[in-house]
PDB file of C-alpha atoms in Angstrom:
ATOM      1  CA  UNK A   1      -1.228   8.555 -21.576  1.00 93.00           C
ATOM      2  CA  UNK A   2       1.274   9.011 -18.571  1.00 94.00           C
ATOM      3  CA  UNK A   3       3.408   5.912 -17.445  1.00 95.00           C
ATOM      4  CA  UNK A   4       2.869   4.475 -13.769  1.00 96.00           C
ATOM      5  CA  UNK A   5       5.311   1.951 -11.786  1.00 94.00           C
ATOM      6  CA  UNK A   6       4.594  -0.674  -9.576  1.00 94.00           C
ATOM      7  CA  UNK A   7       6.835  -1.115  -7.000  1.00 91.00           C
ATOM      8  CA  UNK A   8       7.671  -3.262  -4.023  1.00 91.00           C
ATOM      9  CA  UNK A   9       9.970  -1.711  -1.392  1.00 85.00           C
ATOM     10  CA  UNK A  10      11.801  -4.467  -0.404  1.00 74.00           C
ATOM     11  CA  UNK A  11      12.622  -4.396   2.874  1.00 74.00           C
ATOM     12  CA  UNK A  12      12.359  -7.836   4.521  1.00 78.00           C
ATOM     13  CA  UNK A  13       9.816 -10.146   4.671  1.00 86.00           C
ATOM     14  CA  UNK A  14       7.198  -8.277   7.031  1.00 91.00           C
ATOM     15  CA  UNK A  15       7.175 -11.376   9.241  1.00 93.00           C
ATOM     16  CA  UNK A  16       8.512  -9.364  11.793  1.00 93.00           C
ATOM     17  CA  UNK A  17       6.538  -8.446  14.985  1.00 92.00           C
ATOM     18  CA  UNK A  18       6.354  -5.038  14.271  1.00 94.00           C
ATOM     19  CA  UNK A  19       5.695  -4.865  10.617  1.00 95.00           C
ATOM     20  CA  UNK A  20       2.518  -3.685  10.368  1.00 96.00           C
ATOM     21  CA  UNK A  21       3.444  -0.739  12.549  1.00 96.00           C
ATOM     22  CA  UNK A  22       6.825   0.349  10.849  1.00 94.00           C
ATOM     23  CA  UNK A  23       5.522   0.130   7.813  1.00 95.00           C
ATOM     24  CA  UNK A  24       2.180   2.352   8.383  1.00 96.00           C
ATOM     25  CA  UNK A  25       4.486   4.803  11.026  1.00 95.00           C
ATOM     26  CA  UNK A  26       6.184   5.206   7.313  1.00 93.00           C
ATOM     27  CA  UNK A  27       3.405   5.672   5.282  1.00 94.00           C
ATOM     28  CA  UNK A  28       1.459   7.643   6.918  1.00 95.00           C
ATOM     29  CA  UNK A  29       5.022  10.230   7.650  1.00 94.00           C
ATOM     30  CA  UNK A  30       4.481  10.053  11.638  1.00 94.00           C
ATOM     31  CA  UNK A  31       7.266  10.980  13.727  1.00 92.00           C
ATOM     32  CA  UNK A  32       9.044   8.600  15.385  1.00 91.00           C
ATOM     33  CA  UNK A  33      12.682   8.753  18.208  1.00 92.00           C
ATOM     34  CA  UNK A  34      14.447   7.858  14.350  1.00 90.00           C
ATOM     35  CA  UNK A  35      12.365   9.915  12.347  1.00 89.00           C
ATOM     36  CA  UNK A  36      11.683  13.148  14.509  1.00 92.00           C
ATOM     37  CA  UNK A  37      11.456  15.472  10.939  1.00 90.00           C
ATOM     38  CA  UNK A  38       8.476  13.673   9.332  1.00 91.00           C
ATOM     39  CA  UNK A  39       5.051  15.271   8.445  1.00 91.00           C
ATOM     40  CA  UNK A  40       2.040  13.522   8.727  1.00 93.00           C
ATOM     41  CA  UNK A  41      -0.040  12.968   5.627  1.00 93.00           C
ATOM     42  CA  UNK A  42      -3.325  12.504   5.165  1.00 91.00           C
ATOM     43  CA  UNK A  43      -4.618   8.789   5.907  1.00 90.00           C
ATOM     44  CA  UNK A  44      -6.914   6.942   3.456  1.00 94.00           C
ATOM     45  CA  UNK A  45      -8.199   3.822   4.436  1.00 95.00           C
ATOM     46  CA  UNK A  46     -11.141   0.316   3.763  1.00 96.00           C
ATOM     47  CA  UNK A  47     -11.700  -2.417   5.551  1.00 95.00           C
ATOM     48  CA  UNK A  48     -11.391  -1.339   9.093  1.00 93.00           C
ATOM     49  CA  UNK A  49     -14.481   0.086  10.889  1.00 88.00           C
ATOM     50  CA  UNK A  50     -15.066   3.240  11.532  1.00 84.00           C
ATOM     51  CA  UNK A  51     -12.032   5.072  13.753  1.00 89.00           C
ATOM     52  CA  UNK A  52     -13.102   8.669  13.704  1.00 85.00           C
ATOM     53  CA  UNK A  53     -12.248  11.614  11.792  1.00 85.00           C
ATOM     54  CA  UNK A  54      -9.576  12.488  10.772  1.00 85.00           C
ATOM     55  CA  UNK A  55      -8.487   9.235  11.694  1.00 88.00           C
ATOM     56  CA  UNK A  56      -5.065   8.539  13.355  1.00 91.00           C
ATOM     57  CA  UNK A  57      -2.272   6.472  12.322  1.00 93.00           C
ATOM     58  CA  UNK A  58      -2.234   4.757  15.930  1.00 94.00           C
ATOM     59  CA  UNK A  59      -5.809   3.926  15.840  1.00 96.00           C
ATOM     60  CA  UNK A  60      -5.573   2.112  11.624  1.00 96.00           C
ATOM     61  CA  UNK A  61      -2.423   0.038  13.262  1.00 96.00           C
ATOM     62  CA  UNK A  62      -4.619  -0.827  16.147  1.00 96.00           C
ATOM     63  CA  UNK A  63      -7.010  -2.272  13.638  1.00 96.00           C
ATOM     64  CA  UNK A  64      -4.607  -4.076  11.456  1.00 97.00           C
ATOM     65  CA  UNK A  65      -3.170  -5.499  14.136  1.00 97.00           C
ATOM     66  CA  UNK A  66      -6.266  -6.482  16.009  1.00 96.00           C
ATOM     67  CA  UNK A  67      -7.791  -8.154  12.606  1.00 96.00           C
ATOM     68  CA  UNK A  68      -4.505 -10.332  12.656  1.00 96.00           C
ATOM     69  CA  UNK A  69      -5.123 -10.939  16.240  1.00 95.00           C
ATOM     70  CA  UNK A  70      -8.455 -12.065  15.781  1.00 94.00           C
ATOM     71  CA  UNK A  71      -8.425 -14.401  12.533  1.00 94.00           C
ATOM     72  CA  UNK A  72      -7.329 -17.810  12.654  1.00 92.00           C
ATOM     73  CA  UNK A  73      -6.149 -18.312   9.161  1.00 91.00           C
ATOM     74  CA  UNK A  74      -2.824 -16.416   9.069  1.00 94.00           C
ATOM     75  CA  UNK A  75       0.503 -16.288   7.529  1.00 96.00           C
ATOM     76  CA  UNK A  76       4.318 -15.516   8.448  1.00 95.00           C
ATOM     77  CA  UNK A  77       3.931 -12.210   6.418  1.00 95.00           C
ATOM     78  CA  UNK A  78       1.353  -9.868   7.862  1.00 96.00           C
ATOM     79  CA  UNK A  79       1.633  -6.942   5.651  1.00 97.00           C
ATOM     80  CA  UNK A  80       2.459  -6.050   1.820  1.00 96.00           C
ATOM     81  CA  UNK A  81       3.692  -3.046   1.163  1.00 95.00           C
ATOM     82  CA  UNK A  82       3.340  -1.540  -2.444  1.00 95.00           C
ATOM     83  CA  UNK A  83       4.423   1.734  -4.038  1.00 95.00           C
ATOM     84  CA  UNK A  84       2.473   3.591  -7.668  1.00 96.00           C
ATOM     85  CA  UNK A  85       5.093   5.778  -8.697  1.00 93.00           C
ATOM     86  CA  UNK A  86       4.566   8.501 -11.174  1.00 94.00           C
ATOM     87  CA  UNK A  87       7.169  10.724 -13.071  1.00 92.00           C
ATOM     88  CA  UNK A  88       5.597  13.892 -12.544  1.00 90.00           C
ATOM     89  CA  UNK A  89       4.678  16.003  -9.052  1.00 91.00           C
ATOM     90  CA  UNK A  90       0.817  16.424  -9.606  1.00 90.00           C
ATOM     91  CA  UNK A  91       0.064  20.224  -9.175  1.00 83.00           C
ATOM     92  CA  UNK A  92      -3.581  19.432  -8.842  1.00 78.00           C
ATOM     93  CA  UNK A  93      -4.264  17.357  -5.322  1.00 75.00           C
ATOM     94  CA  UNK A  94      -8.208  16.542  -7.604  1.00 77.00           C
ATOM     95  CA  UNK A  95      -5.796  14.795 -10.235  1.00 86.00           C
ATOM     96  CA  UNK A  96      -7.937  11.706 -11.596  1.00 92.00           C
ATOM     97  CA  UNK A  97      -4.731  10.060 -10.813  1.00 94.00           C
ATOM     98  CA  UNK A  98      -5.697  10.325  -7.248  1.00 94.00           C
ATOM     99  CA  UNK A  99      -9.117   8.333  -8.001  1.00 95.00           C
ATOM    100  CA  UNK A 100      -7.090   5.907  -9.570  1.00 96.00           C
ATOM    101  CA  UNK A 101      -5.046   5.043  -6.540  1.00 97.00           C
ATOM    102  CA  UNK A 102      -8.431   4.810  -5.038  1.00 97.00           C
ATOM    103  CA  UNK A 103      -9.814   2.721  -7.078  1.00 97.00           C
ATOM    104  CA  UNK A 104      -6.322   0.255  -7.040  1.00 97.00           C
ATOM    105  CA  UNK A 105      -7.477   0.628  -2.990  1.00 97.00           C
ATOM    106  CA  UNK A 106     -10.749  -0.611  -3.696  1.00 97.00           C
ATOM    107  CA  UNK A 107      -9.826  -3.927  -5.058  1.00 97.00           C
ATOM    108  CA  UNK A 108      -8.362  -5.198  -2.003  1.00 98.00           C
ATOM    109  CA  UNK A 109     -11.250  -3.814   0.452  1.00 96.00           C
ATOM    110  CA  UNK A 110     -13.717  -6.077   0.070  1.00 96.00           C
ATOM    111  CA  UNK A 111     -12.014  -8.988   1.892  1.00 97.00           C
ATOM    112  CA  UNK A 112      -8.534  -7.275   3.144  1.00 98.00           C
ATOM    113  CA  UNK A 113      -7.893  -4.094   5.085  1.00 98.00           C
ATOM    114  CA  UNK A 114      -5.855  -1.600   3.325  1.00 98.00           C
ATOM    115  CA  UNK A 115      -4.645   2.064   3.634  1.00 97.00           C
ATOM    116  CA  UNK A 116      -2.848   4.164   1.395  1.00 97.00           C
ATOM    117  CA  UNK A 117      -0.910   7.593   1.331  1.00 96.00           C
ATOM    118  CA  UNK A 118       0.137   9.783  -1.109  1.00 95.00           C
ATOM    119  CA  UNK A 119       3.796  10.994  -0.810  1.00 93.00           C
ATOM    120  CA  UNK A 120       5.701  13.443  -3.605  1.00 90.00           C
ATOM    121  CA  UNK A 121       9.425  13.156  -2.429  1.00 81.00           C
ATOM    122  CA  UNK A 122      11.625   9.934  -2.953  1.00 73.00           C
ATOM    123  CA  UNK A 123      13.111   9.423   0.790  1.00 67.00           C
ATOM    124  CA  UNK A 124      16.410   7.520  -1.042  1.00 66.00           C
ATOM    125  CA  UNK A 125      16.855   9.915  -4.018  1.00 65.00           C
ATOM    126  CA  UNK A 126      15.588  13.056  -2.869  1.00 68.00           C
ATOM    127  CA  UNK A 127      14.186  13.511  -6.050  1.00 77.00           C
ATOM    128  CA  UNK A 128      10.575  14.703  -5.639  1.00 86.00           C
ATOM    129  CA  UNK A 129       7.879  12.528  -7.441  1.00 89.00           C
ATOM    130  CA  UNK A 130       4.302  11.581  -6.876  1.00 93.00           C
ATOM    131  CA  UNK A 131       3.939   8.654  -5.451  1.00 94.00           C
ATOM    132  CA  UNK A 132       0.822   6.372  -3.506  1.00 96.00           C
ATOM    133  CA  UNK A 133       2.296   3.529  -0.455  1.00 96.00           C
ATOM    134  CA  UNK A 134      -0.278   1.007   0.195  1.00 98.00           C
ATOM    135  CA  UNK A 135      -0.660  -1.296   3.113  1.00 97.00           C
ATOM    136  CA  UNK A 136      -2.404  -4.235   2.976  1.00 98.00           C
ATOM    137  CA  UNK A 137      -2.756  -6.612   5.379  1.00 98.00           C
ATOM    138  CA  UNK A 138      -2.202 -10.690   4.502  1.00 97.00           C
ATOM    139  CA  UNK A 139      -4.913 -10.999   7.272  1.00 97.00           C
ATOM    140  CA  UNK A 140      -8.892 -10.886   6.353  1.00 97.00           C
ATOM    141  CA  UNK A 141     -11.616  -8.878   8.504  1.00 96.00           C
ATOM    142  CA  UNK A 142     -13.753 -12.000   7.430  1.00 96.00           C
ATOM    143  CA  UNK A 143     -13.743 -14.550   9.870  1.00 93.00           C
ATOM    144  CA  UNK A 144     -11.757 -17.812   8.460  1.00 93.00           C
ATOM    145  CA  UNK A 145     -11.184 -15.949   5.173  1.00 96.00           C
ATOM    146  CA  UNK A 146      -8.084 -17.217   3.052  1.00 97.00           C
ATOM    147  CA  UNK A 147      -5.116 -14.703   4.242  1.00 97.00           C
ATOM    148  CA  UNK A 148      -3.239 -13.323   1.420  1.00 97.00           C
ATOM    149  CA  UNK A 149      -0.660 -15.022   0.417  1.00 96.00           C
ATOM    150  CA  UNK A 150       1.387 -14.404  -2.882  1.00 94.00           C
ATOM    151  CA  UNK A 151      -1.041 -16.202  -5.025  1.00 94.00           C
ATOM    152  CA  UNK A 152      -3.649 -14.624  -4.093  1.00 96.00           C
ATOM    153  CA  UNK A 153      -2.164 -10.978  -4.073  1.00 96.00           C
ATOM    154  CA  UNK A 154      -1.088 -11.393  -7.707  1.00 94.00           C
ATOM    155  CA  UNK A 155      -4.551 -12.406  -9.002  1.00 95.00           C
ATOM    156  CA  UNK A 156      -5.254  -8.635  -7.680  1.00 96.00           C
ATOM    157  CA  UNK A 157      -1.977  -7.462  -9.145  1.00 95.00           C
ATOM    158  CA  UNK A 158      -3.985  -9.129 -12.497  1.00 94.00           C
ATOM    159  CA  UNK A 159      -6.894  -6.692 -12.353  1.00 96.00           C
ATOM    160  CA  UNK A 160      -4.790  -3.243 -11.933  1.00 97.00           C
ATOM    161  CA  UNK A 161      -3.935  -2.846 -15.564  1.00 96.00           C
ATOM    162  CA  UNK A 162      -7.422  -2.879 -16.957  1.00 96.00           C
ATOM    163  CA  UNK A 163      -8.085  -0.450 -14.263  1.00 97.00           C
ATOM    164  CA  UNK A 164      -4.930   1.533 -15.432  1.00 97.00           C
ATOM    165  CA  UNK A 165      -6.203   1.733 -18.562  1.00 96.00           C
ATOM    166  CA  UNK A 166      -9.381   3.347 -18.110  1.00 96.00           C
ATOM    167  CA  UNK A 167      -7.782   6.171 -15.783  1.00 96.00           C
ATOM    168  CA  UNK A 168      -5.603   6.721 -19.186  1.00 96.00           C
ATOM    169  CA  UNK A 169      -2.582   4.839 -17.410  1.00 96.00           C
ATOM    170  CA  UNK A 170       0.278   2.689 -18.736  1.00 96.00           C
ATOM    171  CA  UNK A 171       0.718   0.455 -15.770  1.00 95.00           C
ATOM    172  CA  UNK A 172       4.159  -1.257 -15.632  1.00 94.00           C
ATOM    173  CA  UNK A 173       6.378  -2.660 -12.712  1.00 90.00           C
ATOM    174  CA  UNK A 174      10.384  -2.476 -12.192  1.00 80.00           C
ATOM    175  CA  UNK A 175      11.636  -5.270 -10.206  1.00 81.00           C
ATOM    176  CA  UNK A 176      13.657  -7.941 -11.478  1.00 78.00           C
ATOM    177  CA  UNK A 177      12.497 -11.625 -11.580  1.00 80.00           C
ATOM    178  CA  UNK A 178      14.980 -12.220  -8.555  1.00 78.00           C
ATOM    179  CA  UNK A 179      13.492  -9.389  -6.431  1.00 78.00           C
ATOM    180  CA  UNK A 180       9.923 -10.348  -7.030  1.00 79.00           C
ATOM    181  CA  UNK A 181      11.532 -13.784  -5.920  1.00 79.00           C
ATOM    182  CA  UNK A 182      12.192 -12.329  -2.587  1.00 74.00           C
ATOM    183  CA  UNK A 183       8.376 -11.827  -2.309  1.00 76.00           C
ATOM    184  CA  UNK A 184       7.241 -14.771  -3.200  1.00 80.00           C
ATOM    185  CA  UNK A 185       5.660 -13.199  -6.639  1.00 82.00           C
ATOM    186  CA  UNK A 186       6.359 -15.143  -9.711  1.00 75.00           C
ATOM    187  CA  UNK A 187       5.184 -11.922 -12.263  1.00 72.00           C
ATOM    188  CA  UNK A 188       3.059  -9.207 -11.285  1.00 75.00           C
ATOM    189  CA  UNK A 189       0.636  -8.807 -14.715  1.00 76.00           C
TER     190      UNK A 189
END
């Protein structure tokens, strides 16, 4: 059994009018004026239709964005961004680890868009690690579907250990009660 971290970079709110972008420009490693040395990673994506192959980080913000546009029932935060952290740099890129992150993907894509990268070095530590960032936005591709809000997201949070546990996972989180405060989120599972 190898150990696996939820984590919730906090870095504001994501109420801000370009959250969705900053935080997919970061996932997804695309250059940017502050950020000329990154290198794009692959994209993996649900719940957006079909934006060609291999699909571009502009076009999967477009959509995001366009799905917020477009719904009427919306909230202040348009975005959550979530981090599965593993102590180990997975040699193999056909790890069932990487089905697992997939799967964690799949929960969310059947109401909610949502993308996902896979990254291997820690941007604040250096420290190289592997590591999945997943965007999901609070906004539905249904039309008047419930946005996600905290409740909601947590009764997904709910489902990811049984999930965990059949990819041979121990799924656990490291945030304190006040940070998970800061998100709304009163426990994660």
């Amino acid at each position: 059994m190898i150990d696996a971290g939820i984590k919730f970079p906090i870095r504001g709110d994501y109420t801000n009018f370009d959250a969705i972008e900053n935080v997919l420009l970061y996932m997804f490693q695309i250059p940017t004026d502050r950020y000329p040395n990154r290198k794009p990673v692959p994209i993996h994506f649900y719940g957006i239709p079909y934006i060609g192959y291999p699909p571009k980080a502009e076009d999967v913000i477009t959509q995001f964005e366009a799905i917020r546009k477009n719904q009427r029932c919306i909230i202040p935060q348009q975005i959550w961004h979530m981090e599965l952290s593993f102590p180990i740099v997975f040699e193999d890129l056909t790890s069932p680890y990487f089905y697992f992150a997939d799967e964690i993907a799949r929960l969310f894509c059947w109401r909610y868009p949502v993308c996902y990268a896979y990254h291997d070095k820690n941007r604040e530590t250096k420290n190289r690690h592997s590591h999945f960032h997943f965007g999901i936005s609070t906004s539905s591709y249904i039309a008047d579907y419930p946005p996600l809000d905290a409740t909601r997201f947590q009764s997904y949070l709910a489902q990811m250990p049984a999930i965990a546990q059949a990819y041979d996972v121990h799924l656990y989180h490291f945030q304190t009660k006040e940070e998970l405060k800061c998100l709304n989120l009163s426990t994660i599972f």
